[in-house]
Amino acid sequence: MFQKQIYNWAGNVSVCVSKVVFPKTENELQKIVAEFGKVRVCGSLHSWNDHFSNEGILISLEHYNKVIKIDKLNKKVVVQSGIKLWQLNKILDQNGLALPNLGSIDQQSIAGVISTATHGTGIKFGTLASFIDCYSLILADGSKVNIDKTSTLFHAALVSLGAMGVISEVTISVTDAFNLHEKVYALPFSEIIEKFDEFINTNDHCKIWWLPPCNKGVVYLCNRVQKPVQRSVLKQFYKDTVLSVWAYRMMVFVGNMRPSLRPSINLLLTAQFDKQSHRIDKSYRVFRVPTPPKHRETEWAFELAKAKQVLQEYYTLIRESKFTFNFIQEIRVSSKDDFWISPTYGRNTLWIGTYNHFDKQWNSILNFFEQFAIKYNARPHWGKEFNVGNSYLKKQYEKFDDFVGLMHSLDPKGKFANPLLSRIFR
């Protein structure tokens, strides 16, 4: 039998599938789901977990990426679920519109970001799933159900890792296009902790980058402004390409050759932010970061009410650990939501992401950070690496058993199941 090897973006997960299909219409998608006994869906494969592994066929949404309708008056956009964020951002901008918030990467599909509760940063903003008004879901028998906020399925099946069906057409609430004023500077980590509440409550968007074991972090503060774009193309090229891509990748390479140099390299990189910088630019360009080198990643959702305690312990724990880090660590925030298995369900959230370029430390780093996260009853980001299973996760979600029951009701034969889902949802 023909076997095709499929890799995720980072290259840490690969699976063999016997067939990959590329629907272009909703009818084609329905027929494929109805015809085959086991199916899984992939968008851009920008996940560190094997969401796409499957005994049957793989449905790629690569060509299921059209904008169906733009309603400028009511600020609604209807799209096929395979559209990538960068594609949608471009079309929205051409029509004077924008997504209210974005994460750091724009390569994911809409289906992927909403199914895994992918997020940006800002205490006034939820995950990207919170921008969805309604959607259609293709069930295991190929039938379609249209779901809006009056349906129980809305909060159950939107963030669901593809466990209940295939998200098809999506209606998104958007906003008028806007510019962001971004301010960036380095600050001692102790001051970051002290001022953290101020940062997140007085700015539209705030994130922290940290290169351990530096005693400083890099603060990014962004606010909506009614001012025109003000940026130096040359300066931005230097920051986004020369420094963030060429120089950074060279430093990562050198640090991989000589791990003992990593702390010094991180000090050098952090020093580039000692002088405060500003720019005003279109929102989607400010949210997006330059494409990072391939790396390993875990991210956990902590209760925001405990932020200062968590951040202090996190800072001390990482600095005193035996590990050397060759990648930026990231801290963000988002508001609570009502999606049954969203990591932000019922609580405002402090997100802490731990990252490293490929090296033999990674599995130990992952376990080390996971134990810290478990201590605070944190919830893992569904699209990133984690080891916890059913027994831990069941305690973290009030609606967990309801979710599993509904999943079995909608998919009694396990058409959409795979090893990852079987480990999580039992």
mmCIF file of C-alpha atoms in Angstrom, residues 34-421:
data_model
loop_
_atom_site.group_PDB
_atom_site.id
_atom_site.type_symbol
_atom_site.label_atom_id
_atom_site.label_comp_id
_atom_site.label_asym_id
_atom_site.label_seq_id
_atom_site.Cartn_x
_atom_site.Cartn_y
_atom_site.Cartn_z
ATOM 1 C CA ALA A 34 -18.971 10.163 4.753
ATOM 2 C CA GLU A 35 -16.985 7.798 2.524
ATOM 3 C CA PHE A 36 -14.010 6.892 4.710
ATOM 4 C CA GLY A 37 -13.967 5.038 8.024
ATOM 5 C CA LYS A 38 -11.120 6.977 9.660
ATOM 6 C CA VAL A 39 -10.255 10.584 8.880
ATOM 7 C CA ARG A 40 -8.182 13.375 10.338
ATOM 8 C CA VAL A 41 -7.758 16.934 9.144
ATOM 9 C CA CYS A 42 -4.670 19.094 8.807
ATOM 10 C CA GLY A 43 -4.396 22.783 8.068
ATOM 11 C CA SER A 44 -0.846 24.151 7.980
ATOM 12 C CA LEU A 45 0.643 21.440 10.272
ATOM 13 C CA HIS A 46 1.846 24.219 12.570
ATOM 14 C CA SER A 47 1.468 22.159 15.731
ATOM 15 C CA TRP A 48 3.980 20.399 17.948
ATOM 16 C CA ASN A 49 1.582 17.517 18.689
ATOM 17 C CA ASP A 50 0.476 14.737 16.353
ATOM 18 C CA HIS A 51 -3.068 15.975 15.862
ATOM 19 C CA PHE A 52 -2.930 14.713 12.287
ATOM 20 C CA SER A 53 -1.872 11.083 12.875
ATOM 21 C CA ASN A 54 -4.466 8.653 11.608
ATOM 22 C CA GLU A 55 -5.033 5.049 10.495
ATOM 23 C CA GLY A 56 -7.089 6.179 7.523
ATOM 24 C CA ILE A 57 -6.880 9.230 5.275
ATOM 25 C CA LEU A 58 -5.688 12.748 5.875
ATOM 26 C CA ILE A 59 -7.854 15.646 4.733
ATOM 27 C CA SER A 60 -5.733 18.660 3.838
ATOM 28 C CA LEU A 61 -7.485 22.018 3.896
ATOM 29 C CA GLU A 62 -4.745 23.603 1.798
ATOM 30 C CA HIS A 63 -7.151 24.361 -1.080
ATOM 31 C CA TYR A 64 -10.197 24.938 1.134
ATOM 32 C CA ASN A 65 -9.219 28.542 1.722
ATOM 33 C CA LYS A 66 -11.699 30.919 0.106
ATOM 34 C CA VAL A 67 -13.343 34.036 1.484
ATOM 35 C CA ILE A 68 -17.054 33.461 0.922
ATOM 36 C CA LYS A 69 -18.516 36.773 2.045
ATOM 37 C CA ILE A 70 -17.397 40.118 3.454
ATOM 38 C CA ASP A 71 -20.024 42.179 5.266
ATOM 39 C CA LYS A 72 -18.349 45.533 5.917
ATOM 40 C CA LEU A 73 -21.438 47.083 7.498
ATOM 41 C CA ASN A 74 -21.803 44.432 10.221
ATOM 42 C CA LYS A 75 -18.079 43.610 10.391
ATOM 43 C CA LYS A 76 -18.563 39.917 9.557
ATOM 44 C CA VAL A 77 -16.455 37.714 7.290
ATOM 45 C CA VAL A 78 -17.381 34.187 6.171
ATOM 46 C CA VAL A 79 -14.464 31.953 5.165
ATOM 47 C CA GLN A 80 -13.614 28.349 4.414
ATOM 48 C CA SER A 81 -11.800 26.908 7.407
ATOM 49 C CA GLY A 82 -8.522 26.191 5.633
ATOM 50 C CA ILE A 83 -7.673 29.819 4.957
ATOM 51 C CA LYS A 84 -4.353 30.837 6.480
ATOM 52 C CA LEU A 85 -4.140 33.850 8.758
ATOM 53 C CA TRP A 86 -1.726 35.640 6.435
ATOM 54 C CA GLN A 87 -4.144 35.185 3.541
ATOM 55 C CA LEU A 88 -7.062 36.469 5.579
ATOM 56 C CA ASN A 89 -5.068 39.421 6.948
ATOM 57 C CA LYS A 90 -4.214 40.540 3.421
ATOM 58 C CA ILE A 91 -7.815 40.370 2.204
ATOM 59 C CA LEU A 92 -9.193 42.083 5.304
ATOM 60 C CA ASP A 93 -6.666 44.903 4.991
ATOM 61 C CA GLN A 94 -7.648 45.452 1.355
ATOM 62 C CA ASN A 95 -11.209 45.943 2.600
ATOM 63 C CA GLY A 96 -10.348 48.252 5.501
ATOM 64 C CA LEU A 97 -10.861 45.518 8.104
ATOM 65 C CA ALA A 98 -8.752 43.504 10.558
ATOM 66 C CA LEU A 99 -8.904 40.710 13.094
ATOM 67 C CA PRO A 100 -9.194 42.158 16.630
ATOM 68 C CA ASN A 101 -6.104 40.307 17.842
ATOM 69 C CA LEU A 102 -3.500 37.872 16.559
ATOM 70 C CA GLY A 103 -0.757 35.614 17.801
ATOM 71 C CA SER A 104 2.878 35.872 16.788
ATOM 72 C CA ILE A 105 2.669 33.563 13.768
ATOM 73 C CA ASP A 106 0.368 33.983 10.771
ATOM 74 C CA GLN A 107 0.964 30.657 9.011
ATOM 75 C CA GLN A 108 -1.822 28.682 10.736
ATOM 76 C CA SER A 109 -5.239 27.946 9.271
ATOM 77 C CA ILE A 110 -8.389 29.358 10.860
ATOM 78 C CA ALA A 111 -9.532 25.812 11.656
ATOM 79 C CA GLY A 112 -6.259 25.121 13.443
ATOM 80 C CA VAL A 113 -6.154 28.240 15.583
ATOM 81 C CA ILE A 114 -9.753 27.971 16.774
ATOM 82 C CA SER A 115 -9.651 24.202 17.351
ATOM 83 C CA THR A 116 -6.608 24.494 19.635
ATOM 84 C CA ALA A 117 -7.569 27.797 21.347
ATOM 85 C CA THR A 118 -4.573 29.609 19.912
ATOM 86 C CA HIS A 119 -4.220 33.121 21.326
ATOM 87 C CA GLY A 120 -2.474 36.447 21.103
ATOM 88 C CA THR A 121 -1.995 38.739 24.073
ATOM 89 C CA GLY A 122 -4.158 41.341 25.799
ATOM 90 C CA ILE A 123 -6.354 41.108 28.892
ATOM 91 C CA LYS A 124 -9.331 42.459 26.935
ATOM 92 C CA PHE A 125 -9.068 39.695 24.338
ATOM 93 C CA GLY A 126 -9.828 35.994 24.403
ATOM 94 C CA THR A 127 -8.389 33.273 22.210
ATOM 95 C CA LEU A 128 -8.962 33.580 18.475
ATOM 96 C CA ALA A 129 -11.937 31.223 18.871
ATOM 97 C CA SER A 130 -13.706 34.023 20.754
ATOM 98 C CA PHE A 131 -13.999 35.993 17.488
ATOM 99 C CA ILE A 132 -16.179 33.301 15.890
ATOM 100 C CA ASP A 133 -19.903 34.039 15.554
ATOM 101 C CA CYS A 134 -21.068 30.793 13.962
ATOM 102 C CA TYR A 135 -19.718 27.861 11.989
ATOM 103 C CA SER A 136 -20.705 24.706 10.165
ATOM 104 C CA LEU A 137 -19.532 21.323 11.402
ATOM 105 C CA ILE A 138 -19.296 18.194 9.257
ATOM 106 C CA LEU A 139 -20.295 15.222 11.425
ATOM 107 C CA ALA A 140 -19.085 11.629 11.171
ATOM 108 C CA ASP A 141 -21.862 10.606 8.747
ATOM 109 C CA GLY A 142 -21.036 13.496 6.410
ATOM 110 C CA SER A 143 -24.046 15.573 7.408
ATOM 111 C CA LYS A 144 -23.663 19.269 8.137
ATOM 112 C CA VAL A 145 -24.922 21.174 11.141
ATOM 113 C CA ASN A 146 -24.879 24.979 11.375
ATOM 114 C CA ILE A 147 -23.947 26.151 14.858
ATOM 115 C CA ASP A 148 -24.401 29.578 16.409
ATOM 116 C CA LYS A 149 -24.119 30.860 19.968
ATOM 117 C CA THR A 150 -27.619 29.672 20.867
ATOM 118 C CA SER A 151 -26.519 26.045 20.453
ATOM 119 C CA THR A 152 -24.872 23.918 23.154
ATOM 120 C CA LEU A 153 -22.505 22.731 20.437
ATOM 121 C CA PHE A 154 -21.093 26.213 19.990
ATOM 122 C CA HIS A 155 -19.050 26.152 23.196
ATOM 123 C CA ALA A 156 -18.515 22.400 23.108
ATOM 124 C CA ALA A 157 -17.280 21.720 19.582
ATOM 125 C CA LEU A 158 -15.487 24.885 18.463
ATOM 126 C CA VAL A 159 -12.383 24.285 20.593
ATOM 127 C CA SER A 160 -12.328 20.509 20.276
ATOM 128 C CA LEU A 161 -9.122 19.387 18.523
ATOM 129 C CA GLY A 162 -11.237 17.987 15.687
ATOM 130 C CA ALA A 163 -12.703 15.358 18.008
ATOM 131 C CA MET A 164 -16.347 15.998 17.129
ATOM 132 C CA GLY A 165 -16.202 16.721 13.411
ATOM 133 C CA VAL A 166 -14.644 18.887 10.744
ATOM 134 C CA ILE A 167 -15.080 22.648 11.068
ATOM 135 C CA SER A 168 -16.087 23.847 7.619
ATOM 136 C CA GLU A 169 -17.353 27.390 7.021
ATOM 137 C CA VAL A 170 -16.692 30.000 9.702
ATOM 138 C CA THR A 171 -18.186 33.432 10.355
ATOM 139 C CA ILE A 172 -15.722 35.763 12.078
ATOM 140 C CA SER A 173 -16.378 39.076 13.829
ATOM 141 C CA VAL A 174 -13.785 41.564 12.620
ATOM 142 C CA THR A 175 -13.125 45.249 13.234
ATOM 143 C CA ASP A 176 -12.109 48.289 11.258
ATOM 144 C CA ALA A 177 -8.455 48.198 10.297
ATOM 145 C CA PHE A 178 -6.295 49.846 12.956
ATOM 146 C CA ASN A 179 -2.723 50.827 13.646
ATOM 147 C CA LEU A 180 -0.695 49.905 16.704
ATOM 148 C CA HIS A 181 1.921 51.951 18.507
ATOM 149 C CA GLU A 182 4.552 49.482 19.693
ATOM 150 C CA LYS A 183 7.058 50.367 22.412
ATOM 151 C CA VAL A 184 9.900 47.927 23.148
ATOM 152 C CA TYR A 185 12.571 48.064 25.833
ATOM 153 C CA ALA A 186 14.560 45.896 28.237
ATOM 154 C CA LEU A 187 13.813 46.024 31.965
ATOM 155 C CA PRO A 188 15.086 44.101 35.009
ATOM 156 C CA PHE A 189 12.861 41.069 35.530
ATOM 157 C CA SER A 190 12.161 42.122 39.111
ATOM 158 C CA GLU A 191 10.648 45.365 37.798
ATOM 159 C CA ILE A 192 8.656 43.460 35.187
ATOM 160 C CA ILE A 193 7.062 41.422 37.966
ATOM 161 C CA GLU A 194 6.436 44.519 40.066
ATOM 162 C CA LYS A 195 4.817 46.409 37.171
ATOM 163 C CA PHE A 196 3.092 43.446 35.542
ATOM 164 C CA ASP A 197 -0.442 44.418 36.597
ATOM 165 C CA GLU A 198 0.133 47.935 35.316
ATOM 166 C CA PHE A 199 1.472 46.654 32.004
ATOM 167 C CA ILE A 200 -1.499 44.416 31.277
ATOM 168 C CA ASN A 201 -4.209 46.761 32.573
ATOM 169 C CA THR A 202 -3.060 50.020 30.971
ATOM 170 C CA ASN A 203 -2.064 48.694 27.543
ATOM 171 C CA ASP A 204 -4.086 46.966 24.843
ATOM 172 C CA HIS A 205 -1.421 44.308 24.351
ATOM 173 C CA CYS A 206 1.586 43.300 26.426
ATOM 174 C CA LYS A 207 4.110 40.502 26.102
ATOM 175 C CA ILE A 208 7.457 39.721 27.680
ATOM 176 C CA TRP A 209 10.392 38.028 25.988
ATOM 177 C CA TRP A 210 13.167 36.567 28.086
ATOM 178 C CA LEU A 211 16.501 34.988 27.224
ATOM 179 C CA PRO A 212 17.645 33.077 30.348
ATOM 180 C CA PRO A 213 19.628 33.536 32.468
ATOM 181 C CA CYS A 214 19.611 37.311 31.838
ATOM 182 C CA ASN A 215 18.348 39.416 34.710
ATOM 183 C CA LYS A 216 16.427 41.525 32.192
ATOM 184 C CA GLY A 217 13.430 40.762 30.026
ATOM 185 C CA VAL A 218 12.186 42.587 26.942
ATOM 186 C CA VAL A 219 8.832 44.354 27.324
ATOM 187 C CA TYR A 220 6.519 44.807 24.322
ATOM 188 C CA LEU A 221 3.653 47.263 24.845
ATOM 189 C CA CYS A 222 1.163 47.907 22.028
ATOM 190 C CA ASN A 223 -1.779 50.303 21.883
ATOM 191 C CA ARG A 224 -4.336 51.233 19.250
ATOM 192 C CA VAL A 225 -3.803 54.750 17.895
ATOM 193 C CA GLN A 226 -5.472 57.071 15.408
ATOM 194 C CA LYS A 227 -2.134 57.956 13.864
ATOM 195 C CA PRO A 228 -0.688 57.090 10.450
ATOM 196 C CA VAL A 229 1.968 54.452 9.936
ATOM 197 C CA GLN A 230 5.313 55.727 11.171
ATOM 198 C CA ARG A 231 8.162 53.342 10.640
ATOM 199 C CA SER A 232 11.578 53.381 9.106
ATOM 200 C CA VAL A 233 11.688 50.699 6.417
ATOM 201 C CA LEU A 234 15.461 50.458 6.792
ATOM 202 C CA LYS A 235 15.306 50.221 10.594
ATOM 203 C CA GLN A 236 12.534 47.615 10.415
ATOM 204 C CA PHE A 237 14.535 45.583 7.904
ATOM 205 C CA TYR A 238 17.475 45.669 10.297
ATOM 206 C CA LYS A 239 15.332 44.559 13.249
ATOM 207 C CA ASP A 240 13.170 41.974 11.461
ATOM 208 C CA THR A 241 15.683 40.518 9.034
ATOM 209 C CA VAL A 242 19.268 41.352 9.981
ATOM 210 C CA LEU A 243 18.894 41.067 13.764
ATOM 211 C CA SER A 244 15.872 38.778 14.243
ATOM 212 C CA VAL A 245 16.589 36.331 11.434
ATOM 213 C CA TRP A 246 20.197 36.384 10.231
ATOM 214 C CA ALA A 247 21.989 37.352 13.434
ATOM 215 C CA TYR A 248 19.665 35.421 15.719
ATOM 216 C CA ARG A 249 19.966 32.205 13.708
ATOM 217 C CA MET A 250 23.730 32.585 13.626
ATOM 218 C CA MET A 251 23.759 33.018 17.415
ATOM 219 C CA VAL A 252 21.572 29.932 17.832
ATOM 220 C CA PHE A 253 23.979 27.979 15.610
ATOM 221 C CA VAL A 254 26.999 29.146 17.603
ATOM 222 C CA GLY A 255 25.220 28.339 20.872
ATOM 223 C CA ASN A 256 24.442 24.850 19.617
ATOM 224 C CA MET A 257 28.093 24.295 18.724
ATOM 225 C CA ARG A 258 29.227 25.613 22.131
ATOM 226 C CA PRO A 259 26.351 25.416 24.675
ATOM 227 C CA SER A 260 28.545 27.049 27.319
ATOM 228 C CA LEU A 261 28.359 30.268 25.270
ATOM 229 C CA ARG A 262 24.557 30.478 25.387
ATOM 230 C CA PRO A 263 24.315 32.673 28.521
ATOM 231 C CA SER A 264 26.759 35.194 27.024
ATOM 232 C CA ILE A 265 24.947 35.158 23.690
ATOM 233 C CA ASN A 266 21.643 35.813 25.437
ATOM 234 C CA LEU A 267 23.142 38.751 27.314
ATOM 235 C CA LEU A 268 24.378 40.184 24.014
ATOM 236 C CA LEU A 269 20.979 39.757 22.348
ATOM 237 C CA THR A 270 19.097 41.295 25.283
ATOM 238 C CA ALA A 271 21.445 44.293 25.272
ATOM 239 C CA GLN A 272 20.113 45.193 21.811
ATOM 240 C CA PHE A 273 16.891 46.286 23.552
ATOM 241 C CA ASP A 274 18.430 48.540 26.208
ATOM 242 C CA LYS A 275 17.531 51.533 24.071
ATOM 243 C CA GLN A 276 13.761 51.949 23.811
ATOM 244 C CA SER A 277 12.313 51.683 20.304
ATOM 245 C CA HIS A 278 8.966 52.748 18.838
ATOM 246 C CA ARG A 279 6.964 52.186 15.694
ATOM 247 C CA ILE A 280 3.413 52.705 14.457
ATOM 248 C CA ASP A 281 2.252 50.202 11.903
ATOM 249 C CA LYS A 282 -0.714 48.195 10.697
ATOM 250 C CA SER A 283 -1.939 45.849 13.397
ATOM 251 C CA TYR A 284 -1.250 42.575 11.632
ATOM 252 C CA ARG A 285 2.331 43.627 10.886
ATOM 253 C CA VAL A 286 2.990 44.512 14.530
ATOM 254 C CA PHE A 287 1.439 41.309 15.882
ATOM 255 C CA ARG A 288 3.467 39.131 13.524
ATOM 256 C CA VAL A 289 7.046 38.261 14.425
ATOM 257 C CA PRO A 290 9.772 37.279 11.960
ATOM 258 C CA THR A 291 9.691 33.569 11.182
ATOM 259 C CA PRO A 292 11.702 31.857 13.931
ATOM 260 C CA PRO A 293 14.062 28.934 13.368
ATOM 261 C CA LYS A 294 12.431 25.556 13.881
ATOM 262 C CA HIS A 295 12.319 24.693 17.554
ATOM 263 C CA ARG A 296 10.528 22.756 20.297
ATOM 264 C CA GLU A 297 7.791 24.392 22.314
ATOM 265 C CA THR A 298 5.463 23.964 25.271
ATOM 266 C CA GLU A 299 3.082 26.581 26.642
ATOM 267 C CA TRP A 300 0.813 26.537 29.681
ATOM 268 C CA ALA A 301 -2.156 28.578 30.856
ATOM 269 C CA PHE A 302 -1.819 29.698 34.496
ATOM 270 C CA GLU A 303 -4.417 31.519 36.558
ATOM 271 C CA LEU A 304 -3.753 35.224 36.056
ATOM 272 C CA ALA A 305 -4.716 36.027 39.652
ATOM 273 C CA LYS A 306 -1.498 34.262 40.733
ATOM 274 C CA ALA A 307 0.695 35.959 38.119
ATOM 275 C CA LYS A 308 3.247 37.637 40.383
ATOM 276 C CA GLN A 309 3.806 34.516 42.463
ATOM 277 C CA VAL A 310 4.068 32.334 39.368
ATOM 278 C CA LEU A 311 6.435 34.697 37.562
ATOM 279 C CA GLN A 312 8.757 35.036 40.555
ATOM 280 C CA GLU A 313 9.026 31.285 41.004
ATOM 281 C CA TYR A 314 9.368 30.747 37.240
ATOM 282 C CA TYR A 315 12.216 33.270 37.011
ATOM 283 C CA THR A 316 14.101 31.737 39.927
ATOM 284 C CA LEU A 317 13.468 28.168 38.804
ATOM 285 C CA ILE A 318 14.758 28.703 35.270
ATOM 286 C CA ARG A 319 17.804 30.717 36.332
ATOM 287 C CA GLU A 320 18.833 28.093 38.886
ATOM 288 C CA SER A 321 18.202 25.121 36.611
ATOM 289 C CA LYS A 322 20.940 23.077 34.979
ATOM 290 C CA PHE A 323 19.672 23.916 31.482
ATOM 291 C CA THR A 324 21.096 26.322 28.924
ATOM 292 C CA PHE A 325 18.546 28.052 26.725
ATOM 293 C CA ASN A 326 19.087 29.079 23.138
ATOM 294 C CA PHE A 327 15.640 30.463 22.425
ATOM 295 C CA ILE A 328 13.351 33.277 23.526
ATOM 296 C CA GLN A 329 10.893 32.444 26.315
ATOM 297 C CA GLU A 330 7.532 34.234 26.087
ATOM 298 C CA ILE A 331 4.942 35.534 28.563
ATOM 299 C CA ARG A 332 1.469 36.715 27.464
ATOM 300 C CA VAL A 333 -2.076 37.150 28.825
ATOM 301 C CA SER A 334 -5.642 36.627 27.611
ATOM 302 C CA SER A 335 -9.169 36.858 28.986
ATOM 303 C CA LYS A 336 -11.401 33.976 30.053
ATOM 304 C CA ASP A 337 -13.926 32.249 27.810
ATOM 305 C CA ASP A 338 -16.712 29.635 27.946
ATOM 306 C CA PHE A 339 -15.389 26.993 25.540
ATOM 307 C CA TRP A 340 -15.566 23.687 27.386
ATOM 308 C CA ILE A 341 -11.962 22.593 26.931
ATOM 309 C CA SER A 342 -10.291 25.910 26.207
ATOM 310 C CA PRO A 343 -7.250 26.424 28.470
ATOM 311 C CA THR A 344 -8.769 29.835 29.314
ATOM 312 C CA TYR A 345 -12.159 28.393 30.293
ATOM 313 C CA GLY A 346 -13.527 30.323 33.270
ATOM 314 C CA ARG A 347 -10.375 32.227 34.210
ATOM 315 C CA ASN A 348 -8.222 35.079 32.973
ATOM 316 C CA THR A 349 -4.933 33.592 31.937
ATOM 317 C CA LEU A 350 -1.193 34.076 32.199
ATOM 318 C CA TRP A 351 0.500 32.190 29.373
ATOM 319 C CA ILE A 352 4.112 31.085 29.827
ATOM 320 C CA GLY A 353 5.847 29.434 26.911
ATOM 321 C CA THR A 354 9.101 27.534 27.188
ATOM 322 C CA TYR A 355 11.083 27.008 24.003
ATOM 323 C CA ASN A 356 14.428 25.657 22.871
ATOM 324 C CA HIS A 357 16.108 24.887 19.605
ATOM 325 C CA PHE A 358 16.519 21.177 18.944
ATOM 326 C CA ASP A 359 19.014 19.663 21.364
ATOM 327 C CA LYS A 360 19.305 16.694 23.703
ATOM 328 C CA GLN A 361 18.066 18.765 26.672
ATOM 329 C CA TRP A 362 14.552 19.230 25.343
ATOM 330 C CA ASN A 363 12.741 16.247 26.859
ATOM 331 C CA SER A 364 14.202 17.081 30.259
ATOM 332 C CA ILE A 365 13.252 20.761 29.883
ATOM 333 C CA LEU A 366 9.714 19.759 28.934
ATOM 334 C CA ASN A 367 9.334 17.496 31.974
ATOM 335 C CA PHE A 368 10.952 20.086 34.253
ATOM 336 C CA PHE A 369 8.628 22.891 33.191
ATOM 337 C CA GLU A 370 5.586 20.632 33.150
ATOM 338 C CA GLN A 371 6.102 19.741 36.797
ATOM 339 C CA PHE A 372 6.206 23.450 37.634
ATOM 340 C CA ALA A 373 2.987 24.012 35.655
ATOM 341 C CA ILE A 374 1.227 21.086 37.337
ATOM 342 C CA LYS A 375 2.014 22.588 40.749
ATOM 343 C CA TYR A 376 -0.191 25.557 39.797
ATOM 344 C CA ASN A 377 -2.914 23.524 38.066
ATOM 345 C CA ALA A 378 -1.978 25.077 34.736
ATOM 346 C CA ARG A 379 -3.500 23.808 31.502
ATOM 347 C CA PRO A 380 -1.422 22.944 28.428
ATOM 348 C CA HIS A 381 -1.826 24.675 25.100
ATOM 349 C CA TRP A 382 -3.427 22.014 22.896
ATOM 350 C CA GLY A 383 -1.226 22.748 19.899
ATOM 351 C CA LYS A 384 2.075 22.439 21.739
ATOM 352 C CA GLU A 385 3.983 19.698 23.527
ATOM 353 C CA PHE A 386 2.789 18.199 26.792
ATOM 354 C CA ASN A 387 2.860 14.809 28.516
ATOM 355 C CA VAL A 388 -0.072 15.009 30.928
ATOM 356 C CA GLY A 389 -3.022 12.767 30.127
ATOM 357 C CA ASN A 390 -6.615 12.106 30.985
ATOM 358 C CA SER A 391 -6.317 11.868 34.772
ATOM 359 C CA TYR A 392 -4.713 15.301 35.108
ATOM 360 C CA LEU A 393 -6.745 17.083 32.449
ATOM 361 C CA LYS A 394 -10.034 15.779 33.786
ATOM 362 C CA LYS A 395 -9.407 17.715 37.014
ATOM 363 C CA GLN A 396 -8.737 20.960 35.165
ATOM 364 C CA TYR A 397 -11.973 21.296 33.231
ATOM 365 C CA GLU A 398 -15.418 21.551 34.763
ATOM 366 C CA LYS A 399 -17.020 20.357 31.512
ATOM 367 C CA PHE A 400 -14.491 17.638 30.711
ATOM 368 C CA ASP A 401 -16.855 14.661 31.209
ATOM 369 C CA ASP A 402 -19.610 16.490 29.328
ATOM 370 C CA PHE A 403 -17.199 17.038 26.457
ATOM 371 C CA VAL A 404 -16.179 13.362 26.331
ATOM 372 C CA GLY A 405 -19.807 12.233 26.485
ATOM 373 C CA LEU A 406 -20.810 14.523 23.630
ATOM 374 C CA MET A 407 -17.779 13.444 21.606
ATOM 375 C CA HIS A 408 -18.812 9.777 21.862
ATOM 376 C CA SER A 409 -22.400 10.702 21.030
ATOM 377 C CA LEU A 410 -21.429 12.567 17.859
ATOM 378 C CA ASP A 411 -18.712 10.114 16.811
ATOM 379 C CA PRO A 412 -19.699 6.714 18.290
ATOM 380 C CA LYS A 413 -17.391 4.725 15.992
ATOM 381 C CA GLY A 414 -14.363 6.935 16.572
ATOM 382 C CA LYS A 415 -14.027 8.150 12.984
ATOM 383 C CA PHE A 416 -12.084 11.223 14.110
ATOM 384 C CA ALA A 417 -10.152 9.528 16.926
ATOM 385 C CA ASN A 418 -6.384 9.088 16.888
ATOM 386 C CA PRO A 419 -3.716 8.162 19.486
ATOM 387 C CA LEU A 420 -3.461 11.693 20.883
ATOM 388 C CA LEU A 421 -7.211 12.083 21.373
#
